[in-house]
C-alpha cells in the first residue's frame, strides 16, 4: 500500500476514537478475548495493554497502519545495514553490537570481526581492571569516572544503577553536566591514585565532555606522575582521542553507524562492563539480541515492539495525549525515564518527514517519569484528577533481589497493580458521596466534598511485567523501547537517527561565551540576552 493510503486509515482512526472516548475501558472487558488480544509476551517480558481504550477495530486499524507504513520493510532495511539514517547518509546498526555472531558487509567489509575484536578487548581490559592486573599508580582501581553526556552517559549510568546487584567491580561515577558542581562533588571523595577515567564521546568534540576531561586530568595530575596512564577513551573518533594524548591501547572505538543514544551495547558500555564483569555484560547483550529476534520474526499482531508502538500512536497521535509517563516500580530503574527521554524525544522529536515535508500528525509526546511508589506521593494526584490525560507505562518485576525484603516487594507490586486499576476505574461521584457521608460530612456539604473526591477514571495504562531485573531482562527492555521508537518513526515517516535540532543552541552558546567572559561585543544579540549578560557580569 502506498503511504497515501495511510490517510484513510488515519481518518478512520480519528472517527473511531470519538466513539471510544465515551466507552468505559472496563466495559471493553465484556469481550471475552480481550486479555488474549490485548496482551502479548516476548522472552521474559509480558505486555498488558488491555487497560487502554483500544478495541479490536482500533487495533486492526493500527495494525493496517503498520502494514501500510511498511514497518517490516524498514525493519529489514535497518538490519541489512541500509543507509536508513538519510540525513547523515548512514546505516543504524546498533543491533549488530549485540549479535553474538553474524556477517554483514558495509563498503565491502564485514563489520563483525571489528565488533568482536572491540568486545574482546573490552572484556580483557575489564577483567584486568577487576582482577587488579591493571592498576592506578596508587594501587588497584577502586573507582571509575565515566565522563560523557547524552548517549555517552545516560545508557551506562541507567544500566549500572539497574544492575547494582551484579556490580562487584570498582565503584562507578558518572559526570556529564558542564556545571562544575557535578565534577567537583564527584571527585571530592575519590583518590586520583586509584581512579580510572573513561572519556566517553562519539565525536570526541562535545564541549561538556572535553571540558570535564581537562578538569579531571588536572585533578589527577596533581597527585599522580602519569595521569594519561589512568585514562581510556570510548569513541567513534579514535584519531581525536590520539590527538588528546590517549594511547591507542587505551582507545576503544565504535563506528559512526551507531547512534549515541543507541550506543550502550558497544564501547560506550565499558564502564558498565567493568562494574558488572564481561559475563553479565554479555547476558545484557544476549537479552537485547533475543528481543531483536522477536522483533524480526513475530507476526505484527504478536510483536511486542510493534504493539507498544501502536499503543503509543493511539494515545499520542489519535487520542492527542501530549505526554506519556514511564513509571518503573523498580527503584533500580530510577534512571530509565531520563534514558528514555533521550531515546524517544531526541529520536522522534521531529517536525518533517523523510522527504522534508511537514509531518501530518504530532510526533513524540513528552516522556517523563519517576520510580514507583515515589511518584504516588508526588504527581499521581494529577494523573488521577488532573484535566490532562496521561497514558502511563508501569514496569513491574515479579521478584526483587532481596529475598529478606519480600514483604516490601509484595507491597510494591500491589501498589503498581492498584494504581493501574484506579486509573481505569476512577471513583464515581456516588461512591465519593457515600464515602464522605460515611466520614460524617454534613448533608449540606456532601456534594461539594464529594466532587473533590471524584476521580474520572478511564485513564489508560500499559503494564510490562518481567521475572526479575537481571542483565538479560534489562537488555530485553531497552531493545524493546529502541524498536518501539523505530516503529513509531516508520509510521510517522520521520528519521529517528539524527538530531539536527541540538546544534543551534550549541552554536549560540559559542557566540555568547566570549561576551559573557569579556563584556565586549554582543551588539548582535537580542536586548534580553544583552541585559541578562549585563546583570550576570555585575552579580
Ligand atoms: O557522544 P558525544 O559525541 O559526546 O555526544 C553526546 C550527545 O550529544 C548529542 O549529540 C546531543 O547534543 C547526543 O545525540 C549525543 O548522545
Coordinates of C-alpha atoms and ligand atoms in Angstrom, one line a residue:
X1 CA 0.0 0.0 0.0
X2 CA 1.4 3.4 -0.9
X3 CA 1.7 5.8 2.1
X4 CA -1.1 7.9 0.5
X5 CA -3.4 5.0 1.6
X6 CA -2.5 5.7 5.2
X7 CA -4.5 8.9 5.1
X8 CA -7.7 6.9 5.0
X9 CA -6.6 4.8 8.0
X10 CA -5.8 7.9 10.0
X11 CA -9.2 9.3 9.1
X12 CA -10.9 6.0 10.2
X13 CA -8.9 6.1 13.5
X14 CA -10.0 9.7 14.1
X15 CA -13.6 8.7 13.5
X16 CA -13.2 5.7 15.8
X17 CA -11.6 7.5 18.7
X18 CA -14.7 9.7 19.0
X19 CA -16.7 6.6 19.9
X20 CA -14.0 5.1 22.1
X21 CA -13.7 8.2 24.3
X22 CA -17.1 7.7 25.8
X23 CA -16.8 3.9 26.3
X24 CA -15.5 2.9 29.7
X25 CA -12.4 0.9 29.5
X26 CA -13.8 -1.6 32.0
X27 CA -16.7 -2.3 29.6
X28 CA -14.2 -3.4 27.0
X29 CA -13.6 -6.5 29.2
X30 CA -17.0 -7.7 28.2
X31 CA -15.2 -9.1 25.2
X32 CA -14.0 -12.5 26.5
X33 CA -11.0 -12.4 24.2
X34 CA -9.8 -9.1 25.4
X35 CA -7.0 -10.4 27.6
X36 CA -5.7 -12.7 24.9
X37 CA -5.9 -9.9 22.2
X38 CA -4.5 -7.1 24.3
X39 CA -1.6 -8.8 25.9
X40 CA 1.5 -10.5 24.5
X41 CA 4.8 -11.9 25.5
X42 CA 8.3 -11.9 24.2
X43 CA 11.0 -13.7 26.1
X44 CA 10.7 -12.7 29.8
X45 CA 8.6 -9.6 29.0
X46 CA 4.8 -9.7 29.4
X47 CA 3.0 -6.7 27.9
X48 CA -0.6 -5.9 29.0
X49 CA -2.3 -3.1 27.1
X50 CA -5.8 -4.1 27.9
X51 CA -6.3 -1.2 30.3
X52 CA -6.5 1.2 27.4
X53 CA -9.5 2.3 25.4
X54 CA -8.2 0.4 22.4
X55 CA -10.8 -2.1 21.0
X56 CA -10.4 -4.7 18.3
X57 CA -11.4 -2.4 15.4
X58 CA -8.9 0.3 16.6
X59 CA -6.1 -2.3 16.9
X60 CA -6.9 -3.7 13.4
X61 CA -6.7 -0.1 12.0
X62 CA -3.4 0.4 13.8
X63 CA -2.0 -2.9 12.5
X64 CA -3.1 -1.8 9.0
X65 CA -1.2 1.4 9.6
X66 CA 1.9 -0.6 10.5
X67 CA 1.4 -2.7 7.4
X68 CA 0.8 0.3 5.2
X69 CA 3.8 2.1 6.5
X70 CA 5.9 -0.9 5.6
X71 CA 7.3 -1.3 9.1
X72 CA 8.5 -4.8 8.2
X73 CA 10.4 -3.4 5.1
X74 CA 12.0 -0.6 7.1
X75 CA 13.0 -3.1 9.8
X76 CA 14.7 -5.4 7.2
X77 CA 16.5 -2.3 5.8
X78 CA 17.8 -1.5 9.2
X79 CA 19.1 -5.0 10.0
X80 CA 20.5 -5.2 6.5
X81 CA 22.7 -2.1 7.1
X82 CA 21.0 0.1 4.5
X83 CA 21.7 3.9 5.0
X84 CA 18.3 4.5 6.6
X85 CA 19.6 7.5 8.5
X86 CA 19.1 9.5 5.3
X87 CA 20.2 13.0 6.6
X88 CA 23.6 11.6 7.8
X89 CA 23.8 9.1 5.0
X90 CA 24.5 6.2 7.4
X91 CA 23.1 2.8 8.5
X92 CA 21.8 2.5 12.0
X93 CA 23.3 -0.8 13.2
X94 CA 23.3 -0.7 17.0
X95 CA 21.6 -4.1 16.7
X96 CA 24.8 -5.6 15.3
X97 CA 26.6 -4.7 18.5
X98 CA 24.6 -7.3 20.4
X99 CA 24.7 -10.1 17.9
X100 CA 26.8 -13.0 19.1
X101 CA 27.7 -13.9 15.5
X102 CA 26.8 -12.7 12.0
X103 CA 28.1 -11.4 8.8
X104 CA 27.3 -8.1 7.3
X105 CA 29.3 -6.1 4.8
X106 CA 29.4 -2.4 4.6
X107 CA 31.6 -0.9 1.9
X108 CA 32.8 -4.4 1.1
X109 CA 34.0 -5.0 4.7
X110 CA 32.4 -7.5 7.1
X111 CA 31.6 -5.4 10.2
X112 CA 31.5 -8.3 12.7
X113 CA 35.3 -9.0 13.1
X114 CA 35.7 -5.4 14.3
X115 CA 32.8 -5.6 16.6
X116 CA 34.1 -8.9 18.1
X117 CA 37.6 -7.5 18.4
X118 CA 36.5 -4.5 20.3
X119 CA 34.2 -6.6 22.6
X120 CA 37.1 -8.9 23.4
X121 CA 39.5 -6.0 24.1
X122 CA 36.8 -4.5 26.4
X123 CA 36.4 -7.9 28.2
X124 CA 40.2 -8.3 28.6
X125 CA 40.5 -4.7 29.9
X126 CA 37.6 -5.1 32.2
X127 CA 38.9 -8.4 33.6
X128 CA 42.4 -6.8 34.1
X129 CA 41.0 -3.8 36.0
X130 CA 38.7 -6.0 38.1
X131 CA 41.5 -8.5 38.7
X132 CA 44.0 -5.9 39.7
X133 CA 46.3 -6.6 36.8
X134 CA 45.7 -3.0 35.5
X135 CA 46.1 -0.7 38.5
X136 CA 46.3 3.0 39.3
X137 CA 49.6 4.5 40.3
X138 CA 48.5 4.1 43.9
X139 CA 47.1 0.5 43.7
X140 CA 44.2 -1.4 42.4
X141 CA 41.5 0.7 40.7
X142 CA 38.7 1.5 43.2
X143 CA 36.7 4.0 41.2
X144 CA 35.7 4.5 37.6
X145 CA 34.7 8.0 36.5
X146 CA 32.8 8.0 33.2
X147 CA 32.9 11.4 31.6
X148 CA 30.3 11.7 28.9
X149 CA 26.9 13.3 28.1
X150 CA 23.7 12.3 26.4
X151 CA 24.1 8.8 24.9
X152 CA 27.6 8.6 26.2
X153 CA 26.3 8.9 29.8
X154 CA 22.6 8.1 30.1
X155 CA 22.8 4.4 28.9
X156 CA 25.7 3.2 31.1
X157 CA 24.5 5.3 34.1
X158 CA 21.0 3.9 33.8
X159 CA 22.2 0.3 33.3
X160 CA 24.8 0.5 36.1
X161 CA 22.1 1.6 38.5
X162 CA 19.7 -1.0 37.3
X163 CA 22.2 -3.8 37.6
X164 CA 23.6 -2.8 41.1
X165 CA 23.1 -6.4 42.4
X166 CA 25.6 -7.6 39.8
X167 CA 28.1 -4.8 40.3
X168 CA 31.0 -6.3 42.2
X169 CA 33.8 -4.4 40.4
X170 CA 35.1 -0.9 41.1
X171 CA 32.6 1.9 42.0
X172 CA 31.2 3.8 39.0
X173 CA 30.6 7.5 38.9
X174 CA 29.1 9.5 36.0
X175 CA 30.0 13.1 35.2
X176 CA 28.0 14.7 32.3
X177 CA 27.0 18.3 33.1
X178 CA 29.2 21.3 32.3
X179 CA 28.2 22.7 35.7
X180 CA 31.4 22.3 37.6
X181 CA 29.4 21.4 40.7
X182 CA 29.0 17.8 39.4
X183 CA 32.6 17.1 38.7
X184 CA 33.6 18.9 41.9
X185 CA 31.3 16.8 44.1
X186 CA 32.1 13.6 42.2
X187 CA 35.9 13.9 42.5
X188 CA 35.8 15.3 46.0
X189 CA 35.5 11.8 47.6
X190 CA 37.9 10.0 45.3
X191 CA 41.6 9.1 45.3
X192 CA 43.2 10.1 42.0
X193 CA 45.9 7.3 42.5
X194 CA 43.2 4.6 42.3
X195 CA 40.7 6.2 39.9
X196 CA 40.3 5.4 36.2
X197 CA 38.9 8.0 33.9
X198 CA 36.7 6.9 30.9
X199 CA 36.3 9.7 28.4
X200 CA 33.1 8.7 26.5
X201 CA 32.2 10.7 23.4
X202 CA 31.2 9.5 19.9
X203 CA 32.6 12.7 18.4
X204 CA 35.2 13.5 21.0
X205 CA 34.4 17.1 20.5
X206 CA 31.5 17.7 22.8
X207 CA 32.1 20.8 24.9
X208 CA 30.9 19.4 28.3
X209 CA 32.9 16.2 27.9
X210 CA 36.1 17.7 26.8
X211 CA 36.0 20.5 29.5
X212 CA 35.2 17.9 32.2
X213 CA 38.1 15.7 30.9
X214 CA 40.6 18.5 31.2
X215 CA 39.4 19.3 34.7
X216 CA 39.6 15.7 35.7
X217 CA 43.1 15.4 34.2
X218 CA 44.3 18.5 36.2
X219 CA 42.9 16.9 39.4
X220 CA 44.6 13.7 38.6
X221 CA 47.9 15.4 37.5
X222 CA 48.1 17.0 40.9
X223 CA 48.6 13.6 42.6
X224 CA 49.9 11.1 40.0
X225 CA 53.0 11.2 37.8
X226 CA 51.4 9.9 34.6
X227 CA 47.7 10.7 34.6
X228 CA 47.3 9.5 31.0
X229 CA 48.1 6.0 32.2
X230 CA 44.8 6.1 34.0
X231 CA 42.6 7.4 31.1
X232 CA 40.8 5.5 28.4
X233 CA 38.6 6.7 25.6
X234 CA 35.5 5.2 24.1
X235 CA 34.7 7.0 20.8
X236 CA 33.9 6.8 17.1
X237 CA 36.8 9.3 16.6
X238 CA 39.9 7.4 17.7
X239 CA 42.1 9.9 15.8
X240 CA 40.9 12.7 18.1
X241 CA 41.5 10.6 21.2
X242 CA 45.0 10.1 20.0
X243 CA 45.4 13.8 19.5
X244 CA 44.2 14.3 23.0
X245 CA 47.1 12.1 24.1
X246 CA 45.4 8.8 24.8
X247 CA 47.5 5.7 24.0
X248 CA 46.0 3.5 21.2
X249 CA 45.8 0.6 23.6
X250 CA 43.5 2.8 25.8
X251 CA 41.1 3.7 22.9
X252 CA 38.0 1.5 22.4
X253 CA 36.4 2.5 19.1
X254 CA 32.9 2.2 17.7
X255 CA 31.5 3.0 14.3
X256 CA 29.7 6.1 13.0
X257 CA 26.7 3.8 12.3
X258 CA 26.0 3.6 16.0
X259 CA 23.8 6.5 17.2
X260 CA 24.8 8.0 20.5
X261 CA 21.5 7.2 22.2
X262 CA 21.7 3.6 20.8
X263 CA 25.4 3.0 21.9
X264 CA 25.3 1.4 25.4
X265 CA 25.8 -2.0 23.7
X266 CA 29.3 -1.3 22.5
X267 CA 32.4 0.6 23.7
X268 CA 30.2 3.2 25.4
X269 CA 29.2 0.4 27.8
X270 CA 32.8 -0.1 29.0
X271 CA 32.1 1.4 32.5
X272 CA 29.2 -1.0 32.9
X273 CA 31.3 -4.0 31.8
X274 CA 34.0 -3.1 34.3
X275 CA 31.3 -2.7 37.0
X276 CA 29.4 -6.0 36.4
X277 CA 32.0 -8.0 34.6
X278 CA 32.1 -9.4 31.0
X279 CA 29.8 -12.4 31.7
X280 CA 26.9 -10.3 32.9
X281 CA 27.5 -7.7 30.1
X282 CA 27.2 -10.5 27.6
X283 CA 24.0 -11.6 29.2
X284 CA 22.8 -7.9 28.8
X285 CA 23.7 -8.1 25.1
X286 CA 22.0 -11.5 24.7
X287 CA 18.8 -10.3 26.2
X288 CA 18.7 -7.5 23.6
X289 CA 19.5 -9.9 20.8
X290 CA 16.6 -12.1 21.9
X291 CA 14.3 -9.1 21.6
X292 CA 15.8 -8.4 18.1
X293 CA 14.9 -11.9 17.1
X294 CA 11.4 -11.5 18.3
X295 CA 11.1 -8.1 16.6
X296 CA 12.3 -9.6 13.3
X297 CA 10.2 -12.8 13.4
X298 CA 7.0 -12.3 15.4
X299 CA 3.9 -11.5 13.4
X300 CA 2.8 -7.9 13.7
X301 CA -0.2 -8.7 15.9
X302 CA 2.0 -10.6 18.4
X303 CA 5.1 -8.4 18.1
X304 CA 5.9 -6.5 21.4
X305 CA 7.8 -3.5 20.0
X306 CA 5.1 -3.1 17.4
X307 CA 2.2 -3.4 19.8
X308 CA 3.8 -1.0 22.3
X309 CA 4.4 1.4 19.4
X310 CA 0.9 1.2 18.2
X311 CA -0.4 1.8 21.7
X312 CA 1.8 4.9 21.7
X313 CA 0.5 6.0 18.4
X314 CA -3.1 5.5 19.5
X315 CA -2.5 7.6 22.7
X316 CA -0.3 10.4 21.2
X317 CA -1.4 10.7 17.6
X318 CA -5.0 9.5 17.7
X319 CA -6.2 10.4 21.2
X320 CA -3.9 13.5 21.3
X321 CA -2.4 12.9 24.7
X322 CA 0.6 15.2 24.8
X323 CA 2.7 13.3 27.4
X324 CA 3.4 9.8 28.5
X325 CA 4.5 8.8 32.0
X326 CA 7.1 5.9 32.4
X327 CA 6.7 4.5 35.9
X328 CA 9.2 1.8 36.8
X329 CA 8.0 0.1 40.0
X330 CA 11.6 -0.9 40.4
X331 CA 13.8 1.6 42.2
X332 CA 16.9 0.4 40.4
X333 CA 15.3 1.6 37.2
X334 CA 15.1 5.2 38.6
X335 CA 17.2 6.5 35.6
X336 CA 15.1 4.8 33.0
X337 CA 12.7 7.7 32.4
X338 CA 15.7 10.0 31.8
X339 CA 17.3 7.5 29.5
X340 CA 14.0 7.1 27.5
X341 CA 13.7 10.9 27.3
X342 CA 16.8 11.0 25.1
X343 CA 15.9 7.7 23.3
X344 CA 12.4 8.7 22.4
X345 CA 12.4 12.5 22.3
X346 CA 15.8 13.0 20.6
X347 CA 14.8 10.3 18.1
X348 CA 11.2 11.3 17.3
X349 CA 11.0 14.9 18.4
X350 CA 10.9 15.8 14.7
X351 CA 8.7 18.1 12.5
X352 CA 9.4 17.0 8.9
X353 CA 9.0 13.6 7.1
X354 CA 11.9 11.7 5.5
X355 CA 11.2 13.8 2.3
X356 CA 11.4 17.1 4.3
X357 CA 7.6 17.8 4.2
X358 CA 5.8 19.0 7.4
X359 CA 4.6 15.9 9.4
X360 CA 0.8 15.2 9.2
X361 CA 0.5 14.2 12.8
X362 CA 2.0 15.4 16.1
X363 CA 5.2 13.5 16.7
X364 CA 6.7 12.2 20.0
X365 CA 4.8 13.0 23.3
X366 CA 6.7 14.4 26.3
X367 CA 8.1 11.4 28.1
X368 CA 8.6 11.7 31.8
X369 CA 8.5 9.7 34.9
X370 CA 9.7 8.6 38.3
X371 CA 10.0 5.2 40.0
X372 CA 7.1 3.9 42.0
X373 CA 5.9 4.3 44.7
X374 CA 7.6 7.7 44.9
X375 CA 5.5 9.1 42.1
X376 CA 2.4 8.2 44.0
X377 CA 3.3 10.8 46.6
X378 CA 4.2 13.4 44.1
X379 CA 2.3 13.7 40.8
X380 CA -0.3 10.8 40.9
X381 CA -2.8 13.4 42.2
X382 CA -2.6 14.9 38.7
X383 CA -2.7 11.5 37.0
X384 CA -6.0 10.7 38.8
X385 CA -7.8 14.1 39.0
X386 CA -5.9 16.4 36.7
X387 CA -7.6 17.7 33.5
X388 CA -4.9 16.2 31.2
X389 CA -5.0 12.5 30.5
X390 CA -1.5 10.9 30.8
X391 CA -1.1 7.4 29.5
X392 CA 1.1 5.5 32.0
X393 CA 3.6 2.7 31.4
X394 CA 4.2 0.6 34.6
X395 CA 7.3 -1.6 34.7
X396 CA 7.0 -4.3 37.4
X397 CA 9.3 -7.2 38.4
X398 CA 7.8 -10.3 40.0
X399 CA 10.8 -10.6 42.3
X400 CA 13.2 -8.2 43.8
X401 CA 16.8 -9.1 44.6
X402 CA 16.5 -9.0 48.4
X403 CA 14.6 -12.2 49.5
X404 CA 14.7 -10.9 53.1
X405 CA 12.7 -7.9 52.0
X406 CA 9.9 -9.9 50.3
X407 CA 7.2 -8.0 52.1
X408 CA 8.5 -4.7 50.6
X409 CA 8.3 -6.2 47.2
X410 CA 4.7 -7.5 47.6
X411 CA 3.7 -4.0 48.7
X412 CA 5.4 -2.5 45.7
X413 CA 3.8 -4.8 43.2
X414 CA 0.3 -4.4 44.8
X415 CA 0.7 -0.6 44.6
X416 CA 1.5 -0.8 40.9
X417 CA -1.4 -3.0 40.0
X418 CA -3.7 -0.9 42.2
X419 CA -2.6 2.3 40.5
X420 CA -3.3 0.9 37.0
X421 CA -6.7 -0.3 38.2
X422 CA -7.5 3.0 39.9
X423 CA -6.6 5.0 36.8
X424 CA -9.1 2.8 34.8
X425 CA -11.9 2.6 37.4
X426 CA -11.7 6.0 38.9
X427 CA -14.2 6.8 41.7
X428 CA -17.7 7.8 40.8
X429 CA -19.5 10.8 42.4
X430 CA -21.9 8.4 44.1
X431 CA -19.0 6.4 45.5
X432 CA -17.4 9.6 46.7
X433 CA -20.6 10.9 48.2
X434 CA -21.1 7.6 50.1
X435 CA -17.5 7.9 51.3
X436 CA -17.8 11.4 52.6
X437 CA -21.2 10.7 54.1
X438 CA -19.6 7.8 56.0
X439 CA -17.0 10.2 57.2
X440 CA -19.7 12.3 58.8
X441 CA -19.6 15.2 56.4
X442 CA -22.9 17.3 56.9
X443 CA -25.6 16.7 54.3
X444 CA -25.3 20.4 53.1
X445 CA -21.6 19.9 52.1
X446 CA -21.8 16.4 50.8
X447 CA -21.9 17.3 47.1
X448 CA -19.1 19.8 47.2
X449 CA -16.9 17.5 49.3
X450 CA -17.8 14.5 47.0
X451 CA -16.9 16.4 43.9
X452 CA -13.4 17.0 45.3
X453 CA -13.0 13.2 45.7
X454 CA -14.5 12.1 42.4
X455 CA -11.9 10.5 40.0
X456 CA -13.0 10.4 36.3
X457 CA -11.1 7.1 35.7
X458 CA -11.0 5.7 32.2
X459 CA -7.3 6.6 32.1
X460 CA -5.1 4.3 30.1
X461 CA -2.1 2.4 31.3
X462 CA 0.2 -0.3 30.0
X463 CA 2.0 -2.8 32.2
X464 CA 5.3 -4.5 31.4
X465 CA 6.0 -7.5 33.7
X466 CA 9.2 -9.4 34.0
X467 CA 10.5 -12.0 36.4
X468 CA 13.4 -10.0 37.9
X469 CA 15.7 -7.2 36.8
X470 CA 18.6 -9.3 35.5
X471 CA 21.2 -8.2 32.9
X472 CA 19.3 -10.3 30.3
X473 CA 15.9 -8.7 31.2
X474 CA 17.3 -5.2 31.1
X475 CA 18.7 -5.9 27.6
X476 CA 15.3 -7.1 26.5
X477 CA 13.5 -4.0 28.0
X478 CA 15.9 -1.5 26.4
X479 CA 15.8 -3.2 23.0
X480 CA 12.0 -3.2 23.2
X481 CA 12.0 0.5 23.7
X482 CA 14.6 1.1 20.9
X483 CA 12.4 -0.8 18.4
X484 CA 9.3 0.8 19.7
X485 CA 10.9 4.2 18.8
X486 CA 11.8 2.8 15.4
X487 CA 8.3 1.6 14.6
X488 CA 6.7 4.9 15.7
X489 CA 9.1 6.7 13.4
X490 CA 8.4 4.4 10.5
X491 CA 4.6 5.1 10.9
X492 CA 5.1 8.8 11.2
X493 CA 7.6 8.7 8.3
X494 CA 10.3 10.5 10.2
X495 CA 14.1 9.9 10.7
X496 CA 14.7 8.7 14.3
X497 CA 18.5 8.6 13.9
X498 CA 19.5 12.3 13.5
X499 CA 19.3 15.2 15.9
X500 CA 20.0 18.4 14.0
X501 CA 17.9 20.4 16.4
X502 CA 20.5 20.3 19.1
X503 CA 23.1 22.2 17.1
X504 CA 21.6 25.7 17.2
X505 CA 21.8 26.1 20.9
X506 CA 25.4 24.9 20.9
X507 CA 26.3 27.5 18.2
X508 CA 24.6 30.3 20.1
X509 CA 26.4 29.3 23.3
X510 CA 29.7 29.6 21.5
X511 CA 28.7 33.2 20.4
X512 CA 27.6 34.2 23.9
X513 CA 30.6 32.8 25.9
X514 CA 33.2 35.4 24.9
X515 CA 30.7 38.3 25.5
X516 CA 29.9 36.9 29.0
X517 CA 33.6 36.5 29.7
X518 CA 34.9 39.9 28.5
X519 CA 31.8 42.1 28.3
X520 CA 33.0 43.1 24.9
X521 CA 30.8 42.8 21.8
X522 CA 27.3 41.2 21.7
X523 CA 25.6 44.0 19.8
X524 CA 24.1 41.4 17.5
X525 CA 22.4 39.7 20.5
X526 CA 18.7 40.4 21.4
X527 CA 18.1 43.0 24.1
X528 CA 17.0 40.4 26.6
X529 CA 20.2 38.4 26.2
X530 CA 22.4 41.5 26.3
X531 CA 20.6 42.6 29.5
X532 CA 21.0 39.2 31.2
X533 CA 24.7 39.2 30.4
X534 CA 25.0 42.7 31.8
X535 CA 23.3 41.7 35.1
X536 CA 25.2 38.5 35.3
X537 CA 28.6 40.3 34.9
X538 CA 27.6 42.7 37.6
X539 CA 26.3 40.0 40.0
Ligands
LIG1 O1 28.9 11.2 22.4 P1 29.1 12.6 22.0 O2 29.6 12.8 20.6 O3 29.9 13.4 23.0 O4 27.6 13.3 22.0 C1 26.9 13.3 23.2 C2 25.5 13.6 22.9 O5 25.3 14.9 22.3 C3 24.2 14.8 21.3 O6 24.8 14.8 20.1 C4 23.2 15.9 21.5 O7 23.9 17.1 21.6 C5 23.6 13.4 21.5 O8 23.0 12.9 20.4 C6 24.8 12.6 22.0 O9 24.4 11.4 22.6

